[in-house]
PDB file of C-alpha atoms in Angstrom:
ATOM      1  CA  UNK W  45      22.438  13.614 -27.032  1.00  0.00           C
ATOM      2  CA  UNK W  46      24.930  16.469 -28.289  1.00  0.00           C
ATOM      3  CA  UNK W  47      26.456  16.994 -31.097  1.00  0.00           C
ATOM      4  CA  UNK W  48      30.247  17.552 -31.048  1.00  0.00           C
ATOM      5  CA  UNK W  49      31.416  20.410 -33.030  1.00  0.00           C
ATOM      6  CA  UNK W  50      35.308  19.590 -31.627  1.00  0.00           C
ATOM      7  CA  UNK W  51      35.608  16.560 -34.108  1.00  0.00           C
ATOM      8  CA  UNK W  52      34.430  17.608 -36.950  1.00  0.00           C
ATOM      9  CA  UNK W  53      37.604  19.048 -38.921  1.00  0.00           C
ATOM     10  CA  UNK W  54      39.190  15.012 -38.256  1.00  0.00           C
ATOM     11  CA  UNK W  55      35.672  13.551 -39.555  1.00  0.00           C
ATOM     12  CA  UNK W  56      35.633  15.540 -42.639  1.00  0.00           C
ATOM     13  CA  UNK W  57      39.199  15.041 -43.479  1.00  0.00           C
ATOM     14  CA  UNK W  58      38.303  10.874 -42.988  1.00  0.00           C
ATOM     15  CA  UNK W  59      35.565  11.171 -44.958  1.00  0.00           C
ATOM     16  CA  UNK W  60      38.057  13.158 -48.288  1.00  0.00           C
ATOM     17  CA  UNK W  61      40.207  10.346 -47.875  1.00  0.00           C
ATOM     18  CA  UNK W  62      37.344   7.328 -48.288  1.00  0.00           C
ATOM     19  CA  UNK W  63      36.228   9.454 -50.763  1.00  0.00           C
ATOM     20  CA  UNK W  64      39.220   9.208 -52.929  1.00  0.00           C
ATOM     21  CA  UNK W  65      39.564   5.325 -51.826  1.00  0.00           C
ATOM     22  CA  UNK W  66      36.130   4.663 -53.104  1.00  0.00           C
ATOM     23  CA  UNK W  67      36.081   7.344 -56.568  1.00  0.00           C
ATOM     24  CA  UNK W  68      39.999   5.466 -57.734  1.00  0.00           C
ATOM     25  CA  UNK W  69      37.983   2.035 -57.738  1.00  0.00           C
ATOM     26  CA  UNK W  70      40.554  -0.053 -55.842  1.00  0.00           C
ATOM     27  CA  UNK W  71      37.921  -1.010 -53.286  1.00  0.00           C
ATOM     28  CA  UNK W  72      36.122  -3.921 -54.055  1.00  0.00           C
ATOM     29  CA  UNK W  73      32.503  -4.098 -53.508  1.00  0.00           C
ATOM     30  CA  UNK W  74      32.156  -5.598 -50.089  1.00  0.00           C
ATOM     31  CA  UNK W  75      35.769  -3.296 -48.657  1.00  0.00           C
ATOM     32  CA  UNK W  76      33.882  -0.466 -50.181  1.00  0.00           C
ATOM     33  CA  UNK W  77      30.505  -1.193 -48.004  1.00  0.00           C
ATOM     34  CA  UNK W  78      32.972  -1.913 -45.104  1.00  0.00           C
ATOM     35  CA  UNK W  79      34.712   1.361 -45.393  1.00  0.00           C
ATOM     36  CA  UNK W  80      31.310   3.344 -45.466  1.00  0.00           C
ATOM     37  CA  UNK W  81      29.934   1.309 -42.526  1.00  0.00           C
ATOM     38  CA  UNK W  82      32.626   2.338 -40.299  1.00  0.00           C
ATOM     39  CA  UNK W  83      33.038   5.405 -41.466  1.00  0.00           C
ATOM     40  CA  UNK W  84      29.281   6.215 -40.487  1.00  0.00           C
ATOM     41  CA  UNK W  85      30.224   4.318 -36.812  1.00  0.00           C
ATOM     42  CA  UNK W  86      32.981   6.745 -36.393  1.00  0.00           C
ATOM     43  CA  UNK W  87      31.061   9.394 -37.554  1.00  0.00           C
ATOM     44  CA  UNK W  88      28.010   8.576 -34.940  1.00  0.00           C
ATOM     45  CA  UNK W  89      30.682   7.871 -31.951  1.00  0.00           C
ATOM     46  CA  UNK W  90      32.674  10.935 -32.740  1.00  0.00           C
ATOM     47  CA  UNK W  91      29.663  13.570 -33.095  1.00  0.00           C
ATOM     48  CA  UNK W  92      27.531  12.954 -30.727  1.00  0.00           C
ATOM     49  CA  UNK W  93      27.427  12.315 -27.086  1.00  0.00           C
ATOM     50  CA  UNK W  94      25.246  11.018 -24.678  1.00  0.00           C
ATOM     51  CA  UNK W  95      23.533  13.095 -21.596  1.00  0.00           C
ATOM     52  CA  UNK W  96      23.788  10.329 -19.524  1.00  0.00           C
ATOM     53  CA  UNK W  97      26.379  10.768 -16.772  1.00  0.00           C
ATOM     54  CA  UNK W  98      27.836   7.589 -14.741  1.00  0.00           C
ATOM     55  CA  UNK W  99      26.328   8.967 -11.498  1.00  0.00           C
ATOM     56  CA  UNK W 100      23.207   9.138 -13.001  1.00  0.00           C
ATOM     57  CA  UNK W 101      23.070   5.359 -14.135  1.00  0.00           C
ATOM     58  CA  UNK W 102      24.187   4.690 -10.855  1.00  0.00           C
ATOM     59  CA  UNK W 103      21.281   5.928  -9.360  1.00  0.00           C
ATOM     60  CA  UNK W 104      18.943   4.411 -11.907  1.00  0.00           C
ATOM     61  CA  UNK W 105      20.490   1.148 -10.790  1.00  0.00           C
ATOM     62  CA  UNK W 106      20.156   1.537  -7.274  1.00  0.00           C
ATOM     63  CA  UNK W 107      16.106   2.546  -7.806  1.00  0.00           C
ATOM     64  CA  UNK W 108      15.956  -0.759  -9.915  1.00  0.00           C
ATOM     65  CA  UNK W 109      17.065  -2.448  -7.201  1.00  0.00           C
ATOM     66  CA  UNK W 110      15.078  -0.796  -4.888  1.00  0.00           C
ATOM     67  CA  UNK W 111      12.248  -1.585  -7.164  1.00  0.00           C
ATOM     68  CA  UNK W 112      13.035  -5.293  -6.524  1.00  0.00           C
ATOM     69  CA  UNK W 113      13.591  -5.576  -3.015  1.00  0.00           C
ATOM     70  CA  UNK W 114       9.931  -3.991  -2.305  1.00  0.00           C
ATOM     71  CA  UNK W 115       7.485  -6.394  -1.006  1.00  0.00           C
ATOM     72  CA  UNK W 116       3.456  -6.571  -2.339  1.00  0.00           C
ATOM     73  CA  UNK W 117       1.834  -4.321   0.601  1.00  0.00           C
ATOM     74  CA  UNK W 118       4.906  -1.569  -0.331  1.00  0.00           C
ATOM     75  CA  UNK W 119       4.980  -2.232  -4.191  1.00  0.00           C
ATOM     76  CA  UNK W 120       0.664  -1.701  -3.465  1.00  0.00           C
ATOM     77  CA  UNK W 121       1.295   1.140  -1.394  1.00  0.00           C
ATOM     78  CA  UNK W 122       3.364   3.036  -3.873  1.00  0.00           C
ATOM     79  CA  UNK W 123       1.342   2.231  -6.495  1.00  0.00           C
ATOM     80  CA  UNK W 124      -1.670   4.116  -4.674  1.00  0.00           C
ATOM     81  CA  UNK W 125      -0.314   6.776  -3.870  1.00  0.00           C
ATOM     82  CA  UNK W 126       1.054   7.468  -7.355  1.00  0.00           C
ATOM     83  CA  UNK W 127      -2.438   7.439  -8.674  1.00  0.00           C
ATOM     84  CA  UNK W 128      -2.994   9.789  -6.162  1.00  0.00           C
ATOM     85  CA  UNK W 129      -0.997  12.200  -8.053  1.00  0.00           C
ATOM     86  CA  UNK W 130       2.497  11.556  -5.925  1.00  0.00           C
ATOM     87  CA  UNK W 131       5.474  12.061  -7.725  1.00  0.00           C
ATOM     88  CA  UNK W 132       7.667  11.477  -4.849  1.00  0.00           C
ATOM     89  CA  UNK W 133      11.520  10.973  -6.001  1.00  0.00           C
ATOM     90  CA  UNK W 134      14.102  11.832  -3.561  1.00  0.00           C
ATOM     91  CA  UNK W 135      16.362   9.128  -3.393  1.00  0.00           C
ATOM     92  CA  UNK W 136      14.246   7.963  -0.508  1.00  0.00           C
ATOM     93  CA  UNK W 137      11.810   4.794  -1.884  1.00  0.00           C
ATOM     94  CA  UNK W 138       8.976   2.812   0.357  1.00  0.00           C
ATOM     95  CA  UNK W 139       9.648  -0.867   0.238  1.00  0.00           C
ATOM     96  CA  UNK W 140       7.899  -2.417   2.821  1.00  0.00           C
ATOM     97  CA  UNK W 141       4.551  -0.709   4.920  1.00  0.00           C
ATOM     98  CA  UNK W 142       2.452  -2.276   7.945  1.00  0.00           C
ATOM     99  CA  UNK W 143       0.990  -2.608  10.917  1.00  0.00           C
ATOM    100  CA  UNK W 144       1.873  -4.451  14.235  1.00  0.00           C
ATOM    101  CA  UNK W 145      -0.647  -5.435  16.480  1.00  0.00           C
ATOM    102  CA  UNK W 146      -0.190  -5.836  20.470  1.00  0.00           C
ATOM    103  CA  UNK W 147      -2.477  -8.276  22.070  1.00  0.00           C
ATOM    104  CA  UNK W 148      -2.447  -9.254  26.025  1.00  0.00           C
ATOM    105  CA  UNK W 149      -2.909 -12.861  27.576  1.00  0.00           C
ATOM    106  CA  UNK W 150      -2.423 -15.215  30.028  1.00  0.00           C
ATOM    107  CA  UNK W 151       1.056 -15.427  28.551  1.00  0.00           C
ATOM    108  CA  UNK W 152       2.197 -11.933  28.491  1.00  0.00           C
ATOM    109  CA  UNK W 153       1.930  -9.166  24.949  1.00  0.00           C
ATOM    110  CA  UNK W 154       2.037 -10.979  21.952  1.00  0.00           C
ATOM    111  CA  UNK W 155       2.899  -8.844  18.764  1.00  0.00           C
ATOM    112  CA  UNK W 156       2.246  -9.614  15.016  1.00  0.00           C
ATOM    113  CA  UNK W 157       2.280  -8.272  12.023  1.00  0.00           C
ATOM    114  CA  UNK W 158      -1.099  -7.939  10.447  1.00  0.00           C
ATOM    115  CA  UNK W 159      -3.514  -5.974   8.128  1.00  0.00           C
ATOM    116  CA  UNK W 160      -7.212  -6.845  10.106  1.00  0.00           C
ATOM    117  CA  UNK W 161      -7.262  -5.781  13.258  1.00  0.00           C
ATOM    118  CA  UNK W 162      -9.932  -5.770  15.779  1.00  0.00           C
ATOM    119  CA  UNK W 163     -11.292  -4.636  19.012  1.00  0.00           C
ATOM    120  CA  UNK W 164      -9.599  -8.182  20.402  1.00  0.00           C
ATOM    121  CA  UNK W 165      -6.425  -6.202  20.176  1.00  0.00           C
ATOM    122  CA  UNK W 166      -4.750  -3.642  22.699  1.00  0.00           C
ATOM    123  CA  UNK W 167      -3.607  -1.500  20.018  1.00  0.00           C
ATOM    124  CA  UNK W 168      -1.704  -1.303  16.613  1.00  0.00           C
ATOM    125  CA  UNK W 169       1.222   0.875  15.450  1.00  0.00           C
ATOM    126  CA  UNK W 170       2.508   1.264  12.138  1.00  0.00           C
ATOM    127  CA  UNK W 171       5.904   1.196  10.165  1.00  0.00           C
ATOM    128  CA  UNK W 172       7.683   1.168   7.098  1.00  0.00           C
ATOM    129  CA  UNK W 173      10.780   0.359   5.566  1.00  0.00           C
ATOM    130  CA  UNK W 174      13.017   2.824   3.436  1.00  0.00           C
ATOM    131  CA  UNK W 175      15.505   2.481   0.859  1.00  0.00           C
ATOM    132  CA  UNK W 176      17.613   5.368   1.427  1.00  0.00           C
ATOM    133  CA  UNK W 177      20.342   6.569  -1.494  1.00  0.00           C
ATOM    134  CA  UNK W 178      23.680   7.768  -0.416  1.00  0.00           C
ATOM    135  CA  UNK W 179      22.695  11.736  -1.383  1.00  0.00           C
ATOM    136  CA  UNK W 180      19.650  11.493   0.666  1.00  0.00           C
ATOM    137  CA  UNK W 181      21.489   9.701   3.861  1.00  0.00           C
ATOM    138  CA  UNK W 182      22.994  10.949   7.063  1.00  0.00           C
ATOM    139  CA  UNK W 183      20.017  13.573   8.005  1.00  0.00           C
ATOM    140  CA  UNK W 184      16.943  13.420   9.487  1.00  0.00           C
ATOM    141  CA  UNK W 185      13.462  13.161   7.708  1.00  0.00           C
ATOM    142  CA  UNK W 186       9.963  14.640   8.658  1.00  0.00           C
ATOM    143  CA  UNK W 187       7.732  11.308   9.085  1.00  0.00           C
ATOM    144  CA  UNK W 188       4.434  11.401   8.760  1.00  0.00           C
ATOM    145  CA  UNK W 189       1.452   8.506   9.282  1.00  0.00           C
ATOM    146  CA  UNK W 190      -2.474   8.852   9.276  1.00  0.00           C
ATOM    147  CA  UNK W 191      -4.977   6.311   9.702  1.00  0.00           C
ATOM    148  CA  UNK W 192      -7.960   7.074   8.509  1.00  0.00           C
ATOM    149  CA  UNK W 193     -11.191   5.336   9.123  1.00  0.00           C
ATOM    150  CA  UNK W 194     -14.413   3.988   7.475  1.00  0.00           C
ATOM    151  CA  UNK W 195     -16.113   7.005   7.190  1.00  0.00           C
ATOM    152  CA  UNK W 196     -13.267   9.064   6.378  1.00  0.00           C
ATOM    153  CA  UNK W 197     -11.865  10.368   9.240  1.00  0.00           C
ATOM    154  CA  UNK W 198      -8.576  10.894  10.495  1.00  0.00           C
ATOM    155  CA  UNK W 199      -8.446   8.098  14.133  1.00  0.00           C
ATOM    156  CA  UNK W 200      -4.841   8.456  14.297  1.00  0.00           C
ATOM    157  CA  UNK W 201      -2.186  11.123  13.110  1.00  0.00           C
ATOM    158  CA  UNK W 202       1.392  11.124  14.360  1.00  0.00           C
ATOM    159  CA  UNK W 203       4.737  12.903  12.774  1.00  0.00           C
ATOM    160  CA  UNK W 204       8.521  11.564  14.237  1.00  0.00           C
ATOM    161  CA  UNK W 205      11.940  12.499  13.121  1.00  0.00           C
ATOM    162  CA  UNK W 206      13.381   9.506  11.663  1.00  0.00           C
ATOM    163  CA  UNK W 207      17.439   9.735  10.696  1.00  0.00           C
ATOM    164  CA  UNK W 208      17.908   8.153   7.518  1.00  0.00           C
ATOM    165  CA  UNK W 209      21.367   6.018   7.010  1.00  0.00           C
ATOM    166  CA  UNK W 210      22.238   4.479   3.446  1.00  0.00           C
ATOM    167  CA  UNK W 211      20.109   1.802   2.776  1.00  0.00           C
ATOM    168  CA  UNK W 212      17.411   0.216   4.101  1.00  0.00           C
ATOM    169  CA  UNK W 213      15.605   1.923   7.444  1.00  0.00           C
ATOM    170  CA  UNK W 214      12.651   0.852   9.048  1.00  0.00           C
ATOM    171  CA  UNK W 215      10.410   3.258  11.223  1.00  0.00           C
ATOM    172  CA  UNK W 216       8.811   2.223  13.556  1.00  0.00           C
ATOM    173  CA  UNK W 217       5.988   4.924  15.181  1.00  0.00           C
ATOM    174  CA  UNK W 218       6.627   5.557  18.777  1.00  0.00           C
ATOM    175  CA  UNK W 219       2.958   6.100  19.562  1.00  0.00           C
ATOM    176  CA  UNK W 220      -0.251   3.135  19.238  1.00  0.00           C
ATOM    177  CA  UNK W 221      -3.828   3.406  18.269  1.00  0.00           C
ATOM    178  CA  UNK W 222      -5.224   1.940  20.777  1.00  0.00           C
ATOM    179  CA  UNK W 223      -8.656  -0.146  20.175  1.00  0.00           C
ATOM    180  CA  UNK W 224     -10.914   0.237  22.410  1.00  0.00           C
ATOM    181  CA  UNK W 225     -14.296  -1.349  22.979  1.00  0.00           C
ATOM    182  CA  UNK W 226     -17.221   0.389  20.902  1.00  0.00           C
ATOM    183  CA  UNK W 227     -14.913   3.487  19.559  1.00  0.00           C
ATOM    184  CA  UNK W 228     -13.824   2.358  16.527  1.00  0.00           C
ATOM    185  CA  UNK W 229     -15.647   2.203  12.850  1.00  0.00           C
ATOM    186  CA  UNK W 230     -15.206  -1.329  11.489  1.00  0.00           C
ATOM    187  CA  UNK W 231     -14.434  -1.297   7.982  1.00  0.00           C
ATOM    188  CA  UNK W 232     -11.772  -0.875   5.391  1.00  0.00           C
ATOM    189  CA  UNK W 233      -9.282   2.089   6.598  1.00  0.00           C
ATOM    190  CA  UNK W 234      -5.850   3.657   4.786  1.00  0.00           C
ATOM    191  CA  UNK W 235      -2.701   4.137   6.505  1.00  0.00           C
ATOM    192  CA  UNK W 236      -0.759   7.307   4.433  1.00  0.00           C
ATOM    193  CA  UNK W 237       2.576   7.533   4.722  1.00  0.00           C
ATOM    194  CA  UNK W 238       4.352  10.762   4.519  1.00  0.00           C
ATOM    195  CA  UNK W 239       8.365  11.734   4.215  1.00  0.00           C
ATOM    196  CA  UNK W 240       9.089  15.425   4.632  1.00  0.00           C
ATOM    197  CA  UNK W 241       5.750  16.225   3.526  1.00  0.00           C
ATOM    198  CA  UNK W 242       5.067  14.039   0.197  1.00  0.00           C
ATOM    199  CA  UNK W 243       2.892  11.413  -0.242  1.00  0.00           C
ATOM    200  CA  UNK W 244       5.136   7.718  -0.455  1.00  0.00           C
ATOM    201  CA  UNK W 245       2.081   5.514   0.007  1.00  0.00           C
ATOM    202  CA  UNK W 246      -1.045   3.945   0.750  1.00  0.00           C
ATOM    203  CA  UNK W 247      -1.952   0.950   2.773  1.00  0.00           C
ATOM    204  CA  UNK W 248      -5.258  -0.729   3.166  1.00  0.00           C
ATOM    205  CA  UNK W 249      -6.376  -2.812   6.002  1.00  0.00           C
ATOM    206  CA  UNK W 250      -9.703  -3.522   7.807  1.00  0.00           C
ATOM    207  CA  UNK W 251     -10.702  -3.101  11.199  1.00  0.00           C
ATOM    208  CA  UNK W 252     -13.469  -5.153  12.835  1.00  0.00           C
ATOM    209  CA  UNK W 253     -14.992  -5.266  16.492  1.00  0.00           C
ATOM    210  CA  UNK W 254     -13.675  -7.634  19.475  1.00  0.00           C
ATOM    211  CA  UNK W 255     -15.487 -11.290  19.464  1.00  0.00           C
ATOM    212  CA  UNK W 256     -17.410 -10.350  22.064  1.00  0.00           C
ATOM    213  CA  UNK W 257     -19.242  -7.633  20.654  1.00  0.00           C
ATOM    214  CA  UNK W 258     -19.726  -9.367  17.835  1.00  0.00           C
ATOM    215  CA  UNK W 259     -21.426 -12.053  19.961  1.00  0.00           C
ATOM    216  CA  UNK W 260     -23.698 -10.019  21.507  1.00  0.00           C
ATOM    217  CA  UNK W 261     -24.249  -8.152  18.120  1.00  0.00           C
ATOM    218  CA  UNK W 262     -25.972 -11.561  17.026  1.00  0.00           C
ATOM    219  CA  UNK W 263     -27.583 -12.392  20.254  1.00  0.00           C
ATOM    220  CA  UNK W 264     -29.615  -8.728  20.034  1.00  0.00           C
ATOM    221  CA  UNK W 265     -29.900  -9.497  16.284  1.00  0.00           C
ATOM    222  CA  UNK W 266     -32.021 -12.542  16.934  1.00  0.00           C
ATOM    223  CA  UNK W 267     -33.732 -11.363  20.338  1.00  0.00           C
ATOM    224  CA  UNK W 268     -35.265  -8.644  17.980  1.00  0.00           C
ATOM    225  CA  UNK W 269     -35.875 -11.201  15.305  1.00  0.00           C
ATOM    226  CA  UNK W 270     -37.825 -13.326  17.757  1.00  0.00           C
ATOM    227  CA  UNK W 271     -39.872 -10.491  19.017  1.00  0.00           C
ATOM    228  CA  UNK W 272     -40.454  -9.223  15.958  1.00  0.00           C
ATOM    229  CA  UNK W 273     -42.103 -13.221  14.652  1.00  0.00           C
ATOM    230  CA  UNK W 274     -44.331 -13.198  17.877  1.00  0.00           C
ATOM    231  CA  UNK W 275     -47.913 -11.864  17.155  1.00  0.00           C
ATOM    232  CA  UNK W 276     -51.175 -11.541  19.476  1.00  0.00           C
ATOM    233  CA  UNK W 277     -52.437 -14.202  17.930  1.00  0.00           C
ATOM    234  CA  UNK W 278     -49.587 -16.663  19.757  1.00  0.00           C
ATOM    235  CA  UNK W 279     -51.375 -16.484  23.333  1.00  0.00           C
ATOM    236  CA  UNK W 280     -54.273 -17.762  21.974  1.00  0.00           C
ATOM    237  CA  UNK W 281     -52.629 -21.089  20.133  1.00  0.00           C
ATOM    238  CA  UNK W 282     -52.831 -24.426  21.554  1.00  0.00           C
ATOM    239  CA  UNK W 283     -50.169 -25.709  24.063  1.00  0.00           C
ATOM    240  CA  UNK W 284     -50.561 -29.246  23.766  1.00  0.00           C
ATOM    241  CA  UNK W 285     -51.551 -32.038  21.690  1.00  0.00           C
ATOM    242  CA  UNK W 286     -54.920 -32.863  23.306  1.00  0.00           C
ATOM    243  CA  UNK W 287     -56.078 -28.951  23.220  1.00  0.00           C
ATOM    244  CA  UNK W 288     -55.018 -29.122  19.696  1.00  0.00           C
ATOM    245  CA  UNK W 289     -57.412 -31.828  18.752  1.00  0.00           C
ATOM    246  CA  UNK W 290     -60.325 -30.757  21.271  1.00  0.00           C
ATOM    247  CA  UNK W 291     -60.358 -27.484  19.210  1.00  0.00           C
ATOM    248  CA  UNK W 292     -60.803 -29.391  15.741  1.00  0.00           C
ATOM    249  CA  UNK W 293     -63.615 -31.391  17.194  1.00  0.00           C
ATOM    250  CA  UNK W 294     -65.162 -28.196  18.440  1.00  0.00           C
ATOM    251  CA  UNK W 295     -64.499 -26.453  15.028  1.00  0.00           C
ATOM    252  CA  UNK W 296     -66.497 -29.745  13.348  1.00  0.00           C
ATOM    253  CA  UNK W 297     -69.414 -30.087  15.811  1.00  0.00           C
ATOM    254  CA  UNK W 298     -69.899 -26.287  15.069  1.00  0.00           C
ATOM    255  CA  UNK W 299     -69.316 -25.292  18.783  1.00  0.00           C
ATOM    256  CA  UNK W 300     -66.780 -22.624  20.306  1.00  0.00           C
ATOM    257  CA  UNK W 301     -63.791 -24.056  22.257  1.00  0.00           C
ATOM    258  CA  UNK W 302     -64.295 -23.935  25.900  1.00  0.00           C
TER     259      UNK W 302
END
C-alpha cells in the first residue's frame, strides 16, 4: 500500500467542514458517528492505494487454478521437490507426472500407466503435464528427466525441447528405459523433473525383477535351505519302518545294529 499525497488538500478541507458540522451541535448523536465513519472510509479509500495490479491477480488466479487441476502423484511431486529447496515460479506449474510402461504379448504392445514396474516389462518412459501461463507460452523449454535408482544412481537421463502453448502440455520423453533381465536394482527409485534447468518435481515409484527371476530367486533360496538342514548324520538314519524298530531292539538288548 501507498499513501496518496494527491488527495490530501480535498481530505483536509472535508474534514474542516465535519468539523464545523460536529463543533455547531446540529448533528445528533448517531449522524455525528455516521459522519466520522465515513469520513474515516473516505479518508482510507482516498490515501492509500493498493500494490496489487489487475494482471497480477490474474495470474494469482490462474496458479489457483492450476493448483486445483493437479492430480496426487503431481501435487506429491511438487511438494518434494519444494522441500528440496525448489522455488520454481515461472508461470510454468507441474500438474500431472508418470510413467508408461510397454509390455509385449501374444496380442501385440500393451501400454499403461503405472508407478511399479518390473523386469516383466519391455521398458518405461516418463511424462508430465504442464500448466503453461500466457507470458511463459509460445517458446520452447529445456526438459529435463532422471531416474535414479536404489542405490542412488542415475539409470536413465534424457533432456528434449518441448514447445510450450497456453495451457495445459503434456511431454512425453522420446527415449525408454528399457528393463532388462538382471540389470536393474529393485527398489524404490525417483523420477526428477527438470524445466530449463529448475527443479519442478519428484516422483517415486518402485522397480522389481520379472516373475521369473523371482521364481528362481525362491527355488535357489530353498535348494540352499535344504542343503544347508542336511547333516552327516542323515546317511546313517533309518529308511524304513522295520530298520527303525530293529535298531531299538538292538539299542535294548545292548547290541550294535548290524
Amino acid at each position: 500500500m501507498r499513501f496518496q499525497r494527491r488527495n490530501l488538500p480535498w481530505l483536509v478541507a472535508l474534514g474542516a467542514l465535519m468539523s464545523i458540522v460536529l463543533l455547531s451541535g446540529a448533528a445528533t448523536g448517531a449522524a455525528a458517528a455516521a459522519l466520522l465513519g465515513l469520513y474515516a472510509a473516505a479518508f482510507f479509500l482516498s490515501s492509500v492505494r493498493l500494490d496489487v495490479q489487475p494482471a497480477q491477480i490474474l495470474d494469482r488466479s490462474r496458479a489457483s487454478l492450476a493448483a486445483n487441476r493437479m492430480s496426487p502423484e503431481g501435487r506429491e511431486a511438487v511438494e518434494r521437490a519444494r522441500r528440496r529447496g525448489s522455488l520454481y515460479g515461472g508461470g510454468v506449474t507441474l500438474v500431472d507426472v508418470g510413467l508408461i510402461a510397454t509390455q509385449s504379448g501374444s496380442d501385440g504392445i500393451a501400454m499403461r500407466r503405472t508407478r511399479a514396474a518390473s523386469g516383466d516389462d519391455d521398458g518405461i518412459r516418463p511424462y508430465i503435464t504442464l500448466q503453461v501461463q500466457p507470458q511463459e507460452a509460445d517458446r520452447a523449454a529445456r526438459v529435463r528427466f532422471e531416474m535414479i535408482d536404489q542405490g542412488g544412481e542415475p539409470r536413465y537421463v534424457h533432456e528434449m525441447r518441448a514447445y510450450l502453448r497456453e495451457g495445459e502440455v503434456s511431454v512425453l520423453a522420446d527415449h525408454h528405459l528399457p528393463l532388462a533381465k538382471g540389470e536393474m536394482q529393485s527398489g524404490d527409485w525417483d523420477l526428477r523433473v527438470y524445466v530449463d534447468g529448475a527443479l519442478v518435481g519428484i516422483h517415486a515409484f518402485a522397480v522389481s525383477p520379472s516373475t521369473r527371476d523371482r521364481f528362481a530367486y525362491l527355488e535357489a533360496r530353498e535348494a540352499e535351505a535344504g542343503k544347508r538342514l542336511r547333516t552327516p548324520e542323515d546317511e546313517s538314519l533309518p529308511v524304513s519302518l522295520e530298520d527303525l524298530l530293529r535298531s531299538q531292539r538292538n539299542s535294548a538288548d545292548g547290541r550294535s545294529p548290524k
